[in-house]
Coordinates of C-alpha atoms and ligand atoms in Angstrom, one line a residue:
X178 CA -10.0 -4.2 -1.7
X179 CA -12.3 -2.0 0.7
X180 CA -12.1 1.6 0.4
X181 CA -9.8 3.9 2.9
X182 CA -11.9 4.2 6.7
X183 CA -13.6 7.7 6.3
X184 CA -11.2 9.1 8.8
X185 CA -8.8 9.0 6.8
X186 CA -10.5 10.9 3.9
X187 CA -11.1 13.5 6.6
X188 CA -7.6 14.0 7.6
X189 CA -6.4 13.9 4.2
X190 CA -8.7 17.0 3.4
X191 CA -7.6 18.6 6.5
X192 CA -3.9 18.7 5.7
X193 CA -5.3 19.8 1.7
X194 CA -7.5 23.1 3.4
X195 CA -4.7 24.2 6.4
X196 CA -1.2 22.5 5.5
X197 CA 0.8 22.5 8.0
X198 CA 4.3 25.3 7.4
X199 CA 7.1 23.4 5.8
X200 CA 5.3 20.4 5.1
X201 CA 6.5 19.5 2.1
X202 CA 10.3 19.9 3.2
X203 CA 12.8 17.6 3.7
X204 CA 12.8 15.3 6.8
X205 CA 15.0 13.3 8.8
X206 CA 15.6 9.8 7.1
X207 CA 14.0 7.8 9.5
X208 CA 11.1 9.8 9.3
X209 CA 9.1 12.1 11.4
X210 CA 9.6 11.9 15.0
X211 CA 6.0 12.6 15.8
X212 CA 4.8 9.7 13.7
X213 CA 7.6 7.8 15.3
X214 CA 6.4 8.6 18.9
X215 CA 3.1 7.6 17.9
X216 CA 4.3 4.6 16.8
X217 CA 6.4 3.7 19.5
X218 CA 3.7 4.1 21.8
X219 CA 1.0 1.7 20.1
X220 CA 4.0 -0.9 20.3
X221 CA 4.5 -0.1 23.7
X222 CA 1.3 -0.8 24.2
X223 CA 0.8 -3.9 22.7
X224 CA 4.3 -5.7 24.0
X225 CA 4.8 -3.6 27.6
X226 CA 8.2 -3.5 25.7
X227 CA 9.8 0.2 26.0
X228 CA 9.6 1.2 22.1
X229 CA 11.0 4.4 21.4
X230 CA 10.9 6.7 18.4
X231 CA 14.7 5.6 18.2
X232 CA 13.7 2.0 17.1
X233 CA 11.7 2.6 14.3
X234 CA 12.1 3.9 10.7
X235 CA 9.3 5.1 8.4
X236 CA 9.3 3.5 5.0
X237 CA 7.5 2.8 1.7
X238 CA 5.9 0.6 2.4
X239 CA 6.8 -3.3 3.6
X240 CA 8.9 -3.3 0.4
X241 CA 10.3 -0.6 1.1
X242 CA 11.2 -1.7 4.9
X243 CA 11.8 -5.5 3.8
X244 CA 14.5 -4.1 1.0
X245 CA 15.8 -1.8 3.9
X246 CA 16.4 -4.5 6.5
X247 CA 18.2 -6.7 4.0
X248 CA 20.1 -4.1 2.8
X249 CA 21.0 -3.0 6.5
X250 CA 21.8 -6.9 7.5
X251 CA 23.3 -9.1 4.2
X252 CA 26.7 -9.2 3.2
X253 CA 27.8 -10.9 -0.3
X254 CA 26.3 -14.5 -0.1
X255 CA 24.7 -14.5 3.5
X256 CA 21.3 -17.0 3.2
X257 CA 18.3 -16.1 3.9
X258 CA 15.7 -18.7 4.8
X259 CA 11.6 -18.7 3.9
X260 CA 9.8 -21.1 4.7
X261 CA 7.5 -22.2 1.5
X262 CA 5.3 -21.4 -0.2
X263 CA 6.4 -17.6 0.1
X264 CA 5.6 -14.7 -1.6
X265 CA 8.0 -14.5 -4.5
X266 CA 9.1 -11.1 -3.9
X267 CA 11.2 -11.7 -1.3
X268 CA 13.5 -13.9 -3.9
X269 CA 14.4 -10.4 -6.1
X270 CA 14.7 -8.1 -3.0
X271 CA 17.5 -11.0 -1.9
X272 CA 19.2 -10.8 -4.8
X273 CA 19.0 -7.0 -4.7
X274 CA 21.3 -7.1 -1.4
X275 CA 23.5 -9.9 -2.9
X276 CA 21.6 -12.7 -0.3
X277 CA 21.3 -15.9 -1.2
X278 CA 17.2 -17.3 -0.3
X279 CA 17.1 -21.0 1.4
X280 CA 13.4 -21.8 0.4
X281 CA 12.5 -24.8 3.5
X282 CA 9.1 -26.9 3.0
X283 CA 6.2 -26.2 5.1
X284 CA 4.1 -28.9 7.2
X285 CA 1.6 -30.2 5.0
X286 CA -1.1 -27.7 6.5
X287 CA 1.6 -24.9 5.7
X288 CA 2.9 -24.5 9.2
X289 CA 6.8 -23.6 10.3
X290 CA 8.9 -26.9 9.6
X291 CA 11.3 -26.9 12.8
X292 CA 12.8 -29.8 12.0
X293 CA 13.2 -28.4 7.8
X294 CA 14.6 -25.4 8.8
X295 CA 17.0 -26.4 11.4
X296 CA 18.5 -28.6 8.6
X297 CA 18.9 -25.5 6.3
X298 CA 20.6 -23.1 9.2
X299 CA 24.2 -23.1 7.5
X300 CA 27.0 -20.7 9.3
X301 CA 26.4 -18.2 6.4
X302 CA 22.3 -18.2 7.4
X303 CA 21.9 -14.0 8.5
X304 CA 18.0 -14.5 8.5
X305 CA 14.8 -16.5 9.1
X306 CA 12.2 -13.9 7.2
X307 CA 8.5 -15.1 8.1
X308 CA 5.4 -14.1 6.8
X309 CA 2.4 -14.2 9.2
X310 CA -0.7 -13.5 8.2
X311 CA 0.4 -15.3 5.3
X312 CA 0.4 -14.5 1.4
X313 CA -0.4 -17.1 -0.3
X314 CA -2.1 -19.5 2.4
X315 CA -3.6 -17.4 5.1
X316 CA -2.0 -19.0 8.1
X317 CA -1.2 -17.3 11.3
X318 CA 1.9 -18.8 12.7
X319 CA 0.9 -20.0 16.6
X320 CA 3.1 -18.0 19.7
X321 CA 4.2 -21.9 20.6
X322 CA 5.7 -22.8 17.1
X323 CA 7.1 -18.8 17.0
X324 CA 8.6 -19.7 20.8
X325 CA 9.6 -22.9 19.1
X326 CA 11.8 -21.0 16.2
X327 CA 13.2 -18.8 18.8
X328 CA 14.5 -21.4 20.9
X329 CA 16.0 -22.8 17.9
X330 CA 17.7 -20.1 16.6
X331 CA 18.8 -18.9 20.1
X332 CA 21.2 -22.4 20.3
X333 CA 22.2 -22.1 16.5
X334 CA 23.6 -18.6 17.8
X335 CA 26.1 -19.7 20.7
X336 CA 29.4 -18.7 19.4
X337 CA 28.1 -16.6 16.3
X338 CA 29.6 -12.8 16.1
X339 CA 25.7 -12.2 14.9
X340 CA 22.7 -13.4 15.9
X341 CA 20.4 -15.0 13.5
X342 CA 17.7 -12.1 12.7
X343 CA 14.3 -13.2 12.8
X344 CA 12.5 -10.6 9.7
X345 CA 9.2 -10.5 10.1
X346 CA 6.7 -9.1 7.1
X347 CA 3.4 -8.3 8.8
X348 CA 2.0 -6.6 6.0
X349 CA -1.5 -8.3 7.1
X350 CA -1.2 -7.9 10.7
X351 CA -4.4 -6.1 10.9
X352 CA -6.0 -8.8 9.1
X353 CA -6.3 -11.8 11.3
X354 CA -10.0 -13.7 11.7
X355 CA -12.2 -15.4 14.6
X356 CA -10.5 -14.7 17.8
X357 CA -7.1 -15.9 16.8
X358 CA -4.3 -13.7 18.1
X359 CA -1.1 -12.9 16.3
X360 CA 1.9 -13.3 18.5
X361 CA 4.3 -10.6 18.9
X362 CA 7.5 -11.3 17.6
X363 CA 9.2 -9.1 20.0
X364 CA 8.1 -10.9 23.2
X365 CA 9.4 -14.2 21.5
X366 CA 13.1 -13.7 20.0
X367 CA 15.5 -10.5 20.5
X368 CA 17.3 -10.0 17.1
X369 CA 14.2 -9.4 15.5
X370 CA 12.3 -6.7 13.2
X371 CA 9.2 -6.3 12.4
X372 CA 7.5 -4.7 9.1
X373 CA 4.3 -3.4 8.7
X374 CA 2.5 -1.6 6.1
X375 CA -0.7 0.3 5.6
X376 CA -1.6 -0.5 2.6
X377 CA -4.1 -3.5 3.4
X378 CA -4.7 -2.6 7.1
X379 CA -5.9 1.5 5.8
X380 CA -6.5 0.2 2.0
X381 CA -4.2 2.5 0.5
X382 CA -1.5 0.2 -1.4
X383 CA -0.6 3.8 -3.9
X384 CA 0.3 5.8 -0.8
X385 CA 3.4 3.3 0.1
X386 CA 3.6 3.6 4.1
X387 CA 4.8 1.4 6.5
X388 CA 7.3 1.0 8.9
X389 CA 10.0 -1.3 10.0
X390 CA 10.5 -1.8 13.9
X391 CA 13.8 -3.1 15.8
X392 CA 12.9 -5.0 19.1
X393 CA 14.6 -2.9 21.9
X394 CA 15.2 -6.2 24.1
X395 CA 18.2 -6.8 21.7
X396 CA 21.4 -5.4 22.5
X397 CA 22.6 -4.3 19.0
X398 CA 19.2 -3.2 18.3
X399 CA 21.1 0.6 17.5
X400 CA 23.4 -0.5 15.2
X401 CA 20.9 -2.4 13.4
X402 CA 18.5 0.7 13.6
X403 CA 21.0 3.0 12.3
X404 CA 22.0 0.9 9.4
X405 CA 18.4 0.9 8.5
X406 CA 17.9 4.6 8.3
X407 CA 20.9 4.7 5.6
X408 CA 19.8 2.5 3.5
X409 CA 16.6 3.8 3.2
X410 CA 17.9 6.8 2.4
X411 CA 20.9 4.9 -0.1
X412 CA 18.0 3.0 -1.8
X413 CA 16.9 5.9 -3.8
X414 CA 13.7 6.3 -2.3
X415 CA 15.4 9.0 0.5
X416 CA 11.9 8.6 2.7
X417 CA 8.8 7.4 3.4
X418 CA 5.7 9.3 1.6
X419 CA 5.5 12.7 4.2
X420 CA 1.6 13.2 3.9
X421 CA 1.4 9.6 4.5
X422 CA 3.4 9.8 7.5
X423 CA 1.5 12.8 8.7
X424 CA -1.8 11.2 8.2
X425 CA -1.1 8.8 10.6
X426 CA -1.3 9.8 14.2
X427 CA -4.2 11.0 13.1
X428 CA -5.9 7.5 12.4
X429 CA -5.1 6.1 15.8
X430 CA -5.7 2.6 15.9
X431 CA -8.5 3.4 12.4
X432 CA -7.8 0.8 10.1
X433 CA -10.4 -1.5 7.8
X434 CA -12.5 -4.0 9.9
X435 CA -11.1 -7.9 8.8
X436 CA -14.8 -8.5 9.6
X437 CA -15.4 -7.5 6.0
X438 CA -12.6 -9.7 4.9
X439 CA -13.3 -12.5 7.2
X440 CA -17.5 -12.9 6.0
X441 CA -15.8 -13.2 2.1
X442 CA -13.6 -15.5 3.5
X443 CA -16.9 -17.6 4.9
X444 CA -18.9 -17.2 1.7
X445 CA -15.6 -18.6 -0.4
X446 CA -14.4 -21.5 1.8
X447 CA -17.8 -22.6 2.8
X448 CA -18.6 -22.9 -1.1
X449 CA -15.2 -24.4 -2.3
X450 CA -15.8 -26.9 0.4
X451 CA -18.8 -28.0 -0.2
X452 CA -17.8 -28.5 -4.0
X453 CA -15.0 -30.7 -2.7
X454 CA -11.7 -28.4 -3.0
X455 CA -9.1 -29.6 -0.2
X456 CA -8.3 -26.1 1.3
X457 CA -6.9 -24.7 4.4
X458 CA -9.4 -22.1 6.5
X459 CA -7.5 -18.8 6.3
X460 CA -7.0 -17.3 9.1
X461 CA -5.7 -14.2 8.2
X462 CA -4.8 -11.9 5.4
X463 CA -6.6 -12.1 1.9
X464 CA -5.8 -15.1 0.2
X465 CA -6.4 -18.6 0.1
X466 CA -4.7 -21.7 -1.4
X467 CA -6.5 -24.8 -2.3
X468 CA -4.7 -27.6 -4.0
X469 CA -5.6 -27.8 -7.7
X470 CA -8.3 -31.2 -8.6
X471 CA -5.7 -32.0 -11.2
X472 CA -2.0 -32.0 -11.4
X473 CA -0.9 -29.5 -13.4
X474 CA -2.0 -26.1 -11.8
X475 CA -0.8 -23.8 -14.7
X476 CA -3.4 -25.9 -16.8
X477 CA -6.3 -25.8 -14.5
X478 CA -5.4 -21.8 -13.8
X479 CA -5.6 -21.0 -17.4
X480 CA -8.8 -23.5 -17.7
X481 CA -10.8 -21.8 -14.6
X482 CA -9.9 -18.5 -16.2
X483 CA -11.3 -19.5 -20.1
X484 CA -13.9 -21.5 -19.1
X485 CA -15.2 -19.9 -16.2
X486 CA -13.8 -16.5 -15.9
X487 CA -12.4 -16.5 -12.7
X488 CA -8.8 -15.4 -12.6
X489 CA -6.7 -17.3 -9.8
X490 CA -2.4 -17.5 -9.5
X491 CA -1.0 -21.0 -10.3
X492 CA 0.9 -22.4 -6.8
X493 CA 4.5 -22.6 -8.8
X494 CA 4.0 -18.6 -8.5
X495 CA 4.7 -18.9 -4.8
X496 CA 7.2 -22.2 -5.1
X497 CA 3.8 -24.5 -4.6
X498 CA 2.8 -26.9 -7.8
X499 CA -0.6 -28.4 -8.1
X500 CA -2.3 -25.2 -5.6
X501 CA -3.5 -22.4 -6.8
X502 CA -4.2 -19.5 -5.0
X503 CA -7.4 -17.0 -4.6
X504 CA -7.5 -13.4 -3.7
X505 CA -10.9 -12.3 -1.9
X506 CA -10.3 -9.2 -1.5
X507 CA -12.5 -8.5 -4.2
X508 CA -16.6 -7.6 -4.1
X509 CA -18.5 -9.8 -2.4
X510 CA -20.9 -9.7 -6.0
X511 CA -17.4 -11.0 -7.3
X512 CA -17.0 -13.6 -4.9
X513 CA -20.4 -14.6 -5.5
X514 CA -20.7 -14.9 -9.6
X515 CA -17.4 -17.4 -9.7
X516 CA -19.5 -19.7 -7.2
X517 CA -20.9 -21.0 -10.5
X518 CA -17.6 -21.6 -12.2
X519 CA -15.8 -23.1 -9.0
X520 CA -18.6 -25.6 -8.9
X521 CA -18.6 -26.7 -12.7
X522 CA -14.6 -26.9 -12.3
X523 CA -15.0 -29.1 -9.9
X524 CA -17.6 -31.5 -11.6
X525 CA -15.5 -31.1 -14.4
X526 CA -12.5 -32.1 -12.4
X527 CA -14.3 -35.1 -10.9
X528 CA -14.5 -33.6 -7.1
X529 CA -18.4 -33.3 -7.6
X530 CA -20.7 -35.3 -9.3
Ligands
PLP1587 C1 3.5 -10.7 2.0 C2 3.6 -9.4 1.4 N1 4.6 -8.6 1.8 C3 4.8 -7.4 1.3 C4 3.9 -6.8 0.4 C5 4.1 -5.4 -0.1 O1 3.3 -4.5 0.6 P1 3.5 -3.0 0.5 O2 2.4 -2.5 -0.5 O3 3.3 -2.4 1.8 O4 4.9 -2.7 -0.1 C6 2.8 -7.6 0.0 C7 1.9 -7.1 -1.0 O5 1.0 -7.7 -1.5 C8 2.7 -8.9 0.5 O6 1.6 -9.7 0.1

């Protein structure tokens, strides 16, 4: 991972040489209301929707505000779909709430399956929760294939006391590559929250901040918010990190450059490429997911790791057999030294000769 921007080191000295009175008090649940307006207004600024503090709540992390949502939304044995390969997370904090997770197929390039999840939208479904930038594969979900779900969801909901909710993790919405876009979720599909974390966009995974956002387009957006702000305070965690929250407004619109992410990502998939791996080119987040040259990908995980030292995830890790997947967010000297090992795998594999 990159180190924290420098700004952020700066404020975080500040607050250490002139704390603020009363700073290390209790706080509202939802979090401060400064950090909320400050918030509220990037959001405004990036939709034209009218967010307020009032539709957000601080929280550790995207855990912290994916556990929160569920808790706020699921009764006993209310399904939650993911589309897979997903990151397997999501499967304990389901059960936490008493949810029951639908995994649905991806296309074979790892994008949204209309036709797969339609098929899986039962009367007990309470949520379609999407990851985009994606962990494991990297893909960003298009605004047509997002408008796409919407519209789907939008019929499934005629004559439903509750919308479907659309739960969207964008722990790695900094992170997107080239000049690809990621879609607001907001301007696509009412009943929807988003979830966002620091900890890869500022590099501070330890600190556990984030937030989770209610779209203000939808009309029970206050009941939902308000839910939210219980449980996290029910969930034992009471509220988000206050430095952390501090620290924020602070950073403005600071966060790591994906540049640095994005020329790892060149280095690795050019390379893995040219030694014949079939792989998808991430375009956003960390990771990336080739399929495996043979079929077992435990096997050829635990191979690349004694043979060649690199350590990788098997694909059944993220409901995916014969992929494995890579995480780049490492040093580029990193990145470079497994070249070696990628390449004799593969020749060893029969992808090279
Ligand atoms: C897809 C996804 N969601 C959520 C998280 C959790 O992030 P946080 O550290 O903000 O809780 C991660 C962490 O790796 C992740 O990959």
């Amino acid at each position: 991972m990159e180190e924290p921007p420098q700004r952020f080191k700066e404020a975080l000295k500040g607050f250490a040489l002139n704390p603020l009175p009363g700073m290390h008090r209790y706080m509202p649940n939802s979090g401060y209301p400064e950090t909320r307006r400050f918030l509220a207004q990037q959001l405004s600024a990036e939709t034209g929707i009218a967010f307020t503090e009032n539709h957000i709540v601080m929280t550790v992390g995207a855990a912290g505000g994916m556990n929160v949502a569920l808790k706020a939304i699921l009764d006993q044995g209310d399904e939650v779909i993911i589309p897979s390969p997903y990151f397997v997370e999501y499967e304990f904090y389901i059960e936490n709430h008493g949810g029951v997770m639908r995994l649905v197929d991806t296309a074979e390039d790892f994008t949204l399956d209309l036709a797969a999840i339609e098929k899986a939208i039962t009367k007990k479904t309470k949520i379609v929760l999407i990851n985009s930038p994606h962990n494991p594969t990297g893909v960003v979900y298009s605004a047509s294939a997002l408008r796409a779900l919407a519209d789907l969801l939008r019929a499934k909901n005629k004559g439903r006391q509750t919308p479907i909710y659309l739960l969207a993790d964008e722990a790695y919405k900094t992170i997107v590559f080239d000049d690809i876009h990621l879609p607001n979720v907001f301007e696509i599909y009412e009943p929807s929250i988003s979830v966002v974390s620091y900890s890869k966009s500022l590099s501070i995974p330890g600190e556990r901040i984030g937030y989770a956002a209610i779209n203000p387009l939808y009309a029970g957006a206050e009941e939902v918010i308000t839910a939210m702000i219980f449980t996290n305070r029910t969930l034992g965690f009471v509220n988000a990190p206050a430095l952390m929250q501090r620290l924020l407004p602070l950073l403005g619109t600071n966060h790591v450059a994906p540049s640095e992410y994005q020329r790892k990502r060149d280095l690795l998939y050019s390379a893995l490429t040219e030694y014949g791996y079939a792989v998808g080119k991430p375009q956003g987040a960390f990771y990336m997911f080739p399929q495996t040259p043979m079929k077992d990908d435990l096997v050829f995980v635990s191979d690349l790791q004694e043979s060649f030292h690199i350590l990788t995830v098997p694909g059944r890790g993220f409901g995916k057999k014969g992929y494995f997947r890579i995480a780049y967010c490492v040093d580029t000297e990193v990145i470079e030294r497994s070249l070696a090992g990628f390449k004799k795998a593969a020749k060893k594999y029969g992808l090279l000769r």
